[in-house]
XYZ file of C-alpha atoms in Angstrom:
425
model
C 11.130 4.099 -23.706
C 8.556 1.980 -22.127
C 6.758 -1.210 -22.594
C 4.298 -0.337 -25.199
C 2.514 -4.032 -24.916
C 1.221 -3.313 -21.365
C -1.522 -1.205 -19.587
C -1.000 -1.292 -15.933
C -3.963 -0.891 -13.622
C -3.849 -0.327 -9.773
C -6.697 -1.122 -7.800
C -7.722 1.528 -5.008
C -9.804 -0.681 -3.185
C -13.020 0.213 -1.347
C -13.634 2.313 1.452
C -10.690 0.989 3.472
C -12.734 0.297 6.652
C -10.101 -1.892 8.331
C -7.411 0.873 7.817
C -9.862 3.637 9.481
C -9.108 5.872 10.853
C -6.405 6.199 8.274
C -8.771 6.107 5.502
C -11.411 8.331 7.233
C -10.420 11.156 4.776
C -8.166 9.605 2.263
C -8.327 6.645 0.129
C -6.080 3.730 0.832
C -3.467 4.131 -1.859
C -3.044 7.731 -0.212
C -2.000 6.410 3.063
C 1.575 7.666 4.074
C 4.349 4.982 4.617
C 7.953 5.181 5.745
C 7.795 9.143 6.987
C 7.575 10.329 3.393
C 5.916 8.232 0.791
C 2.394 7.169 -0.083
C 1.209 3.348 -0.457
C 0.613 4.161 -4.279
C 4.000 4.979 -4.761
C 5.001 1.481 -4.011
C 3.130 0.130 -7.444
C 3.550 2.825 -9.525
C 7.521 2.807 -8.742
C 7.495 -0.846 -9.502
C 5.841 -0.059 -12.991
C 8.221 3.007 -13.678
C 11.175 0.830 -12.479
C 10.208 -1.713 -15.295
C 9.510 0.631 -17.940
C 5.598 0.339 -17.472
C 4.646 3.943 -17.754
C 0.912 3.935 -18.632
C -0.614 3.526 -15.478
C -4.164 4.020 -14.548
C -5.278 4.172 -10.600
C -8.735 3.300 -9.863
C -10.439 4.822 -7.029
C -13.923 6.157 -5.962
C -13.445 7.064 -2.120
C -11.830 9.947 -0.841
C -9.597 10.334 -3.850
C -8.900 14.393 -3.614
C -5.637 13.877 -1.798
C -4.648 11.047 -4.031
C -5.500 13.226 -7.022
C -3.408 16.121 -5.608
C -0.263 13.577 -4.931
C -0.484 11.961 -8.413
C -0.844 15.231 -10.042
C 2.275 16.997 -8.349
C 4.567 13.838 -8.441
C 4.292 11.553 -11.724
C 4.836 13.946 -14.616
C 6.548 12.909 -17.660
C 7.691 14.776 -21.108
C 5.130 16.410 -23.084
C 6.642 14.406 -25.962
C 6.190 11.082 -24.355
C 3.081 8.945 -24.098
C 3.841 8.008 -20.479
C 0.998 8.707 -18.024
C -0.384 8.242 -14.293
C -3.772 9.011 -14.448
C -6.623 8.679 -11.774
C -9.924 7.080 -12.827
C -12.407 7.945 -10.074
C -16.111 6.153 -10.542
C -18.004 7.865 -12.471
C -21.891 7.617 -13.419
C -22.321 7.234 -17.317
C -25.453 6.021 -19.079
C -23.732 2.576 -19.570
C -22.449 2.511 -15.916
C -24.984 4.264 -13.655
C -23.659 2.564 -10.448
C -20.258 2.968 -8.434
C -17.588 0.162 -8.431
C -19.043 -2.771 -7.057
C -16.203 -4.661 -6.955
C -12.500 -5.252 -8.384
C -13.579 -6.654 -11.697
C -16.274 -4.077 -11.865
C -14.155 -1.366 -11.341
C -11.749 -2.450 -14.229
C -15.073 -3.166 -16.487
C -16.254 0.257 -16.043
C -13.062 1.889 -17.171
C -12.292 -0.242 -20.029
C -13.426 2.217 -22.606
C -10.559 4.511 -21.293
C -7.956 1.546 -21.648
C -9.365 0.618 -25.587
C -8.015 4.544 -26.357
C -4.602 2.867 -26.213
C -2.947 -0.099 -28.575
C -2.008 -2.838 -26.040
C -1.435 -6.611 -25.663
C -2.057 -6.995 -21.809
C -3.293 -5.571 -18.634
C -1.375 -6.110 -15.752
C -3.550 -5.466 -12.618
C -2.041 -4.577 -9.174
C -3.076 -3.693 -5.671
C -3.053 -0.394 -4.133
C -2.268 -1.168 -0.652
C 0.559 -3.835 -0.873
C 4.403 -3.554 -0.205
C 6.584 -5.204 -2.259
C 9.757 -4.573 -4.698
C 8.896 -6.857 -7.617
C 10.681 -7.129 -10.911
C 7.409 -6.950 -13.019
C 9.151 -7.284 -16.359
C 10.193 -10.711 -15.564
C 6.497 -11.910 -14.845
C 5.456 -10.512 -18.287
C 8.141 -12.230 -19.633
C 6.961 -15.395 -18.207
C 3.510 -14.874 -19.089
C 4.437 -14.311 -22.827
C 6.596 -17.423 -22.582
C 4.363 -19.844 -21.183
C 1.626 -18.855 -23.791
C -0.813 -18.127 -20.895
C -3.957 -16.442 -21.161
C -3.915 -15.233 -17.232
C -0.915 -15.226 -15.136
C -1.167 -14.814 -11.413
C 1.668 -14.025 -9.259
C 1.880 -16.029 -6.324
C 3.737 -16.208 -2.782
C 4.836 -19.600 -1.479
C 3.247 -19.292 2.300
C 3.340 -21.897 5.285
C 0.432 -24.067 6.690
C -0.183 -21.529 9.332
C -0.560 -18.723 6.860
C -2.554 -20.407 3.901
C -6.144 -20.297 5.665
C -5.919 -16.420 5.267
C -5.376 -16.481 1.647
C -7.092 -17.798 -1.923
C -4.521 -20.906 -2.461
C -3.927 -22.151 -5.809
C -2.655 -25.359 -7.124
C -0.356 -26.015 -9.947
C 0.957 -28.517 -12.453
C 4.440 -29.489 -13.218
C 4.449 -26.554 -15.725
C 3.265 -24.239 -13.290
C -0.342 -23.637 -14.930
C -3.175 -23.498 -12.280
C -5.229 -26.381 -12.046
C -7.525 -25.454 -9.167
C -8.358 -22.644 -6.498
C -9.818 -22.310 -3.055
C -10.709 -19.232 -1.037
C -9.329 -19.415 2.745
C -9.244 -23.159 2.824
C -9.791 -24.789 6.491
C -6.555 -26.048 8.089
C -7.997 -29.751 7.900
C -7.938 -29.481 3.962
C -4.498 -28.252 3.244
C -2.890 -31.604 2.824
C -4.359 -31.432 -0.923
C -3.234 -27.953 -1.586
C 0.616 -28.207 -1.758
C 2.296 -27.238 -5.006
C 5.797 -27.546 -6.343
C 8.071 -24.586 -4.617
C 11.789 -24.195 -4.713
C 14.024 -25.894 -2.406
C 14.370 -23.138 -0.154
C 10.942 -22.520 0.463
C 10.064 -26.440 1.072
C 12.698 -26.048 3.848
C 11.036 -23.025 5.231
C 7.768 -25.145 4.737
C 6.248 -22.757 2.589
C 4.470 -25.144 0.044
C 1.101 -23.367 -0.306
C 0.877 -21.051 -3.322
C -1.377 -17.616 -2.235
C -2.676 -15.418 -4.568
C -1.050 -12.111 -4.294
C -3.607 -10.298 -6.132
C -1.621 -9.300 -9.073
C -2.586 -10.461 -12.697
C -1.647 -10.306 -16.100
C -4.598 -10.632 -18.636
C -4.111 -10.905 -22.430
C -6.499 -8.098 -23.810
C -9.102 -10.251 -25.576
C -9.225 -12.490 -22.518
C -9.883 -9.774 -20.259
C -12.545 -8.153 -22.325
C -13.830 -11.783 -22.952
C -14.277 -12.424 -18.996
C -15.687 -9.126 -18.196
C -18.710 -9.602 -20.515
C -20.617 -11.083 -17.533
C -21.806 -7.878 -15.740
C -22.883 -10.365 -12.920
C -19.194 -11.054 -12.093
C -18.015 -8.120 -9.762
C -14.593 -9.353 -8.339
C -11.242 -10.952 -9.699
C -10.439 -13.159 -6.939
C -13.859 -14.413 -6.012
C -15.559 -14.969 -9.432
C -13.213 -14.154 -12.555
C -10.208 -15.981 -11.505
C -11.901 -19.244 -10.186
C -14.087 -19.359 -13.211
C -11.230 -18.940 -15.774
C -9.815 -22.012 -14.057
C -12.595 -24.298 -13.803
C -13.610 -22.767 -17.477
C -10.509 -24.162 -19.124
C -8.638 -20.948 -19.637
C -4.824 -20.976 -19.476
C -3.991 -19.878 -16.197
C -0.280 -19.571 -15.008
C 1.200 -19.334 -11.640
C 4.088 -17.025 -11.379
C 5.994 -17.469 -8.250
C 7.829 -14.504 -6.635
C 9.613 -15.364 -3.337
C 10.862 -12.076 -2.282
C 9.218 -9.431 0.374
C 5.565 -9.155 0.037
C 2.985 -7.538 2.304
C -0.437 -6.847 2.117
C -1.491 -3.699 4.206
C -4.967 -4.489 4.821
C -5.285 -3.643 8.522
C -3.929 -1.147 11.123
C -1.951 -4.081 12.859
C -0.075 -5.010 9.296
C 0.682 -1.321 8.615
C 1.950 -0.541 11.753
C 4.179 -3.571 11.750
C 5.032 -3.025 8.085
C 6.248 0.482 8.840
C 8.380 -0.231 11.728
C 9.942 -3.242 10.395
C 11.600 -0.885 7.839
C 13.787 0.435 10.862
C 15.581 -2.793 10.846
C 19.254 -3.307 10.211
C 18.660 -5.179 7.020
C 14.995 -4.605 6.330
C 13.377 -7.102 3.915
C 11.790 -3.939 1.899
C 14.841 -2.022 1.119
C 14.395 1.584 0.627
C 17.921 2.196 -0.173
C 18.111 -0.034 -3.548
C 19.351 2.188 -6.055
C 18.131 -0.155 -8.820
C 14.833 -0.163 -7.374
C 13.980 3.456 -6.209
C 10.597 4.058 -4.581
C 9.281 7.411 -5.993
C 7.152 10.083 -4.469
C 6.566 13.838 -4.392
C 9.837 15.985 -4.436
C 9.817 18.275 -1.703
C 11.505 21.462 -1.038
C 12.196 21.115 2.790
C 14.917 21.984 5.087
C 17.073 19.355 6.400
C 15.897 17.776 9.691
C 17.847 19.451 12.799
C 18.312 17.082 15.766
C 19.417 18.380 19.304
C 20.777 16.096 22.048
C 18.761 12.983 20.961
C 19.511 9.285 21.515
C 18.506 7.457 18.431
C 18.040 3.599 18.062
C 16.575 2.339 14.753
C 14.704 5.562 13.755
C 14.009 7.019 10.286
C 13.731 10.555 10.421
C 12.058 12.465 7.451
C 12.750 15.798 5.778
C 12.029 18.864 7.595
C 11.922 17.673 11.222
C 13.029 19.351 14.329
C 13.697 17.252 16.898
C 14.613 17.762 20.328
C 13.445 14.705 22.109
C 15.298 12.573 24.790
C 15.241 9.489 22.575
C 13.733 7.761 19.233
C 13.763 4.004 19.537
C 12.277 1.754 16.672
C 10.231 4.472 15.262
C 9.394 6.600 12.102
C 9.286 10.101 12.279
C 7.419 11.764 9.212
C 7.956 14.830 7.240
C 7.683 18.293 8.942
C 7.654 16.737 12.718
C 8.220 18.398 15.682
C 9.249 16.761 19.019
C 9.858 18.685 21.999
C 12.422 18.396 24.799
C 12.689 15.472 27.023
C 9.936 13.230 25.074
C 10.483 9.745 24.510
C 9.210 8.096 21.331
C 9.314 4.268 21.064
C 7.604 1.558 18.549
C 5.771 4.608 16.859
C 4.840 5.967 13.554
C 4.641 9.750 13.882
C 3.490 10.758 10.427
C 4.326 14.647 10.809
C 2.527 17.541 8.956
C 1.343 19.029 5.825
C 2.878 22.299 6.562
C 4.619 24.329 9.127
C 2.859 26.860 11.550
C 3.963 30.240 11.514
C 5.816 31.870 14.499
C 2.815 34.064 15.062
C 0.248 31.101 15.157
C 2.645 29.394 17.524
C 2.867 32.382 19.497
C -0.935 32.512 19.704
C -1.032 28.964 21.037
C 1.056 29.701 23.549
C -0.566 32.608 24.672
C -3.609 30.499 24.769
C -2.148 27.921 26.539
C -2.957 25.239 24.052
C -1.024 22.854 22.127
C 0.523 23.569 18.735
C 1.163 21.170 15.828
C 3.808 18.454 16.777
C 4.555 16.587 20.219
C 5.079 18.657 23.034
C 7.807 18.274 25.910
C 8.070 15.515 28.515
C 5.914 13.317 26.509
C 6.242 9.198 26.841
C 4.798 7.863 23.367
C 4.976 3.862 22.489
C 2.899 1.362 20.442
C 1.185 4.271 18.454
C 0.484 5.864 15.482
C 0.027 9.779 15.381
C -1.599 10.920 12.371
C -0.864 13.831 10.589
C -1.268 17.606 11.671
C -1.826 16.448 15.488
C -1.016 18.750 18.314
C 0.034 16.698 21.338
C 0.626 18.790 24.586
C 3.389 18.664 26.952
C 3.239 15.947 29.874
C 1.168 13.465 27.382
C 1.783 9.995 28.067
C 0.436 7.442 25.202
C 0.882 3.808 25.824
C -0.109 0.900 23.276
C -0.131 -2.725 24.278
C -1.894 -5.644 24.213
C -3.570 -4.907 27.343
C -5.881 -2.599 25.370
C -9.292 -3.482 24.108
C -10.334 -2.218 20.672
C -12.127 0.874 21.208
C -12.832 4.405 19.571
C -13.480 7.901 20.731
C -13.417 11.233 19.205
C -9.525 11.474 19.112
C -8.306 7.916 18.930
C -8.936 4.480 18.338
C -7.136 1.550 19.588
C -6.785 -1.767 16.975
C -5.055 -4.844 18.193
C -3.533 -2.733 20.966
C -2.167 0.034 18.845
C -3.298 3.291 19.737
C -4.080 5.398 16.587
C -4.546 9.355 17.238
C -6.644 10.821 14.569
C -5.572 13.370 11.926
C -5.677 17.057 13.057
C -6.812 16.225 16.653
C -5.659 18.119 19.957
C -4.317 16.273 22.610
C -4.320 18.472 25.899
C -1.509 18.863 28.077
C -1.117 16.100 30.746
C -3.061 13.573 28.978
C -2.499 9.917 29.423
C -4.077 7.459 27.132
C -3.556 3.775 27.411
């Protein structure tokens, strides 16, 4: 069974330049997280866990990897109307342009939605980390009689200037909105929040970029083709235009994965003893592509706060506060700390490895006697022996052919080779 009232739409975002180079050859929703998942698995899993099984993912940049992942992951019974479909930007006689913004993307894809019967459209972001009971949000939307519902997160005065901030009345309907307010303006933007949030100083309601629209209201607000963005245009105009816009407060974990630093911190936080985002919650399972991989093999390695994905071969000296992705290989006496090693898309054959050894070139994985910290090692990298990669605040942002530095984090680019003895950082 699934909720037949709702169509879910996941926005794949633009070029994802702030997440480059992780988005240089894949769309934001396809970026690997936690060693074995993709970002898009988070909103899709939230939907499926709440019986919302008619899902469109909208994207236009580097969508091949995302297409492959969704095709190989989300398959339903032939006798079910459930689906997860990719809608890439397409030129048509009515829409000759690429998606110009979030609202324009939904507008250009509406004709696909209209093939189905539904009452509400749930709009989600493809680059956020959260575990949210979306059925409760839908229930609140129906009960309130709202035309639009916006999920909100209480934030502190330090955080508020980075968000769109909403003001609600005593019935939780939104009365006004400001985009990234100046700190000097915040006194007038507090809203009623729970006692727990007040004690934490989180009295400002930030938009989470998660919306529910009544079908007729969405059709109405998208008729003006000059409006292209939900957060900057559609939502503010709906509030000032007298629409019934409800604020649904969510106090659980939520992280916007928009930058390299946010991506790095959110992933490493998963290694905490009790992480805020719980991958082990049996009632809120994160779904992903099932892989037929052998168990990981560990040899004389000291591990502390580490997540190790399937099919890895680890002979490292130590792994600390790090995530090791699928099919990773880490050589003897290497030390990995505060890092995310994404792993590989396939295993090299023994013949290929032998050829690398004879040519004295690194093969895929991390070699022996390496020291790596403060880094993200992209997929399919060949890191030689005796390599040192040391991220930190002492580094300035930079970009080379093989790596970039963002906020002190070194990101080794996809499929590059780092020769023996190299030092970075």
